[in-house]
């Protein structure tokens, strides 16, 4: 179901872009169309480059968060072991 929604949204963006391009192109001469088209293309490429760099940064940070999660789990396990050892020691003292 989610895949169909994503396809529908993607198709809607493509149609919207085509309609927008036609409306803009009708109001510009050939030179203006070229300049504006190149500007929009450069804008899109810049956004994609920034997005790709952001994804790489997120991927680079993921091991750190996983390491911290593992560190936290180990810390909690050590505390639980210490708690159980204390219980056993107290139980041994009572016997």
PDB file of N, CA and C in Angstrom, residues 6-20:
ATOM      1  N   UNK A   6       3.582   6.209  -2.582  1.00  0.00           N
ATOM      2  CA  UNK A   6       4.823   6.854  -3.011  1.00  0.00           C
ATOM      3  C   UNK A   6       4.861   7.033  -4.524  1.00  0.00           C
ATOM      4  N   UNK A   7       4.414   6.020  -5.265  1.00  0.00           N
ATOM      5  CA  UNK A   7       4.379   6.131  -6.728  1.00  0.00           C
ATOM      6  C   UNK A   7       3.418   7.229  -7.165  1.00  0.00           C
ATOM      7  N   UNK A   8       2.274   7.318  -6.502  1.00  0.00           N
ATOM      8  CA  UNK A   8       1.290   8.342  -6.832  1.00  0.00           C
ATOM      9  C   UNK A   8       1.857   9.731  -6.577  1.00  0.00           C
ATOM     10  N   UNK A   9       2.519   9.904  -5.437  1.00  0.00           N
ATOM     11  CA  UNK A   9       3.119  11.201  -5.109  1.00  0.00           C
ATOM     12  C   UNK A   9       4.207  11.544  -6.116  1.00  0.00           C
ATOM     13  N   UNK A  10       5.050  10.561  -6.443  1.00  0.00           N
ATOM     14  CA  UNK A  10       6.117  10.784  -7.419  1.00  0.00           C
ATOM     15  C   UNK A  10       5.538  11.171  -8.773  1.00  0.00           C
ATOM     16  N   UNK A  11       4.514  10.469  -9.203  1.00  0.00           N
ATOM     17  CA  UNK A  11       3.862  10.794 -10.478  1.00  0.00           C
ATOM     18  C   UNK A  11       3.250  12.192 -10.442  1.00  0.00           C
ATOM     19  N   UNK A  12       2.657  12.556  -9.325  1.00  0.00           N
ATOM     20  CA  UNK A  12       2.053  13.884  -9.201  1.00  0.00           C
ATOM     21  C   UNK A  12       3.117  14.970  -9.310  1.00  0.00           C
ATOM     22  N   UNK A  13       4.289  14.751  -8.685  1.00  0.00           N
ATOM     23  CA  UNK A  13       5.380  15.722  -8.795  1.00  0.00           C
ATOM     24  C   UNK A  13       5.849  15.854 -10.240  1.00  0.00           C
ATOM     25  N   UNK A  14       5.942  14.735 -10.944  1.00  0.00           N
ATOM     26  CA  UNK A  14       6.385  14.771 -12.342  1.00  0.00           C
ATOM     27  C   UNK A  14       5.388  15.543 -13.203  1.00  0.00           C
ATOM     28  N   UNK A  15       4.108  15.310 -12.983  1.00  0.00           N
ATOM     29  CA  UNK A  15       3.073  16.022 -13.741  1.00  0.00           C
ATOM     30  C   UNK A  15       3.099  17.511 -13.404  1.00  0.00           C
ATOM     31  N   UNK A  16       3.226  17.820 -12.116  1.00  0.00           N
ATOM     32  CA  UNK A  16       3.287  19.216 -11.689  1.00  0.00           C
ATOM     33  C   UNK A  16       4.486  19.928 -12.309  1.00  0.00           C
ATOM     34  N   UNK A  17       5.629  19.258 -12.334  1.00  0.00           N
ATOM     35  CA  UNK A  17       6.832  19.849 -12.932  1.00  0.00           C
ATOM     36  C   UNK A  17       6.626  20.101 -14.422  1.00  0.00           C
ATOM     37  N   UNK A  18       5.996  19.148 -15.113  1.00  0.00           N
ATOM     38  CA  UNK A  18       5.757  19.312 -16.554  1.00  0.00           C
ATOM     39  C   UNK A  18       4.812  20.478 -16.826  1.00  0.00           C
ATOM     40  N   UNK A  19       3.747  20.581 -16.047  1.00  0.00           N
ATOM     41  CA  UNK A  19       2.792  21.682 -16.223  1.00  0.00           C
ATOM     42  C   UNK A  19       3.475  23.015 -15.937  1.00  0.00           C
ATOM     43  N   UNK A  20       4.249  23.064 -14.853  1.00  0.00           N
ATOM     44  CA  UNK A  20       4.978  24.285 -14.497  1.00  0.00           C
ATOM     45  C   UNK A  20       5.945  24.678 -15.612  1.00  0.00           C
TER      46      UNK A  20
END
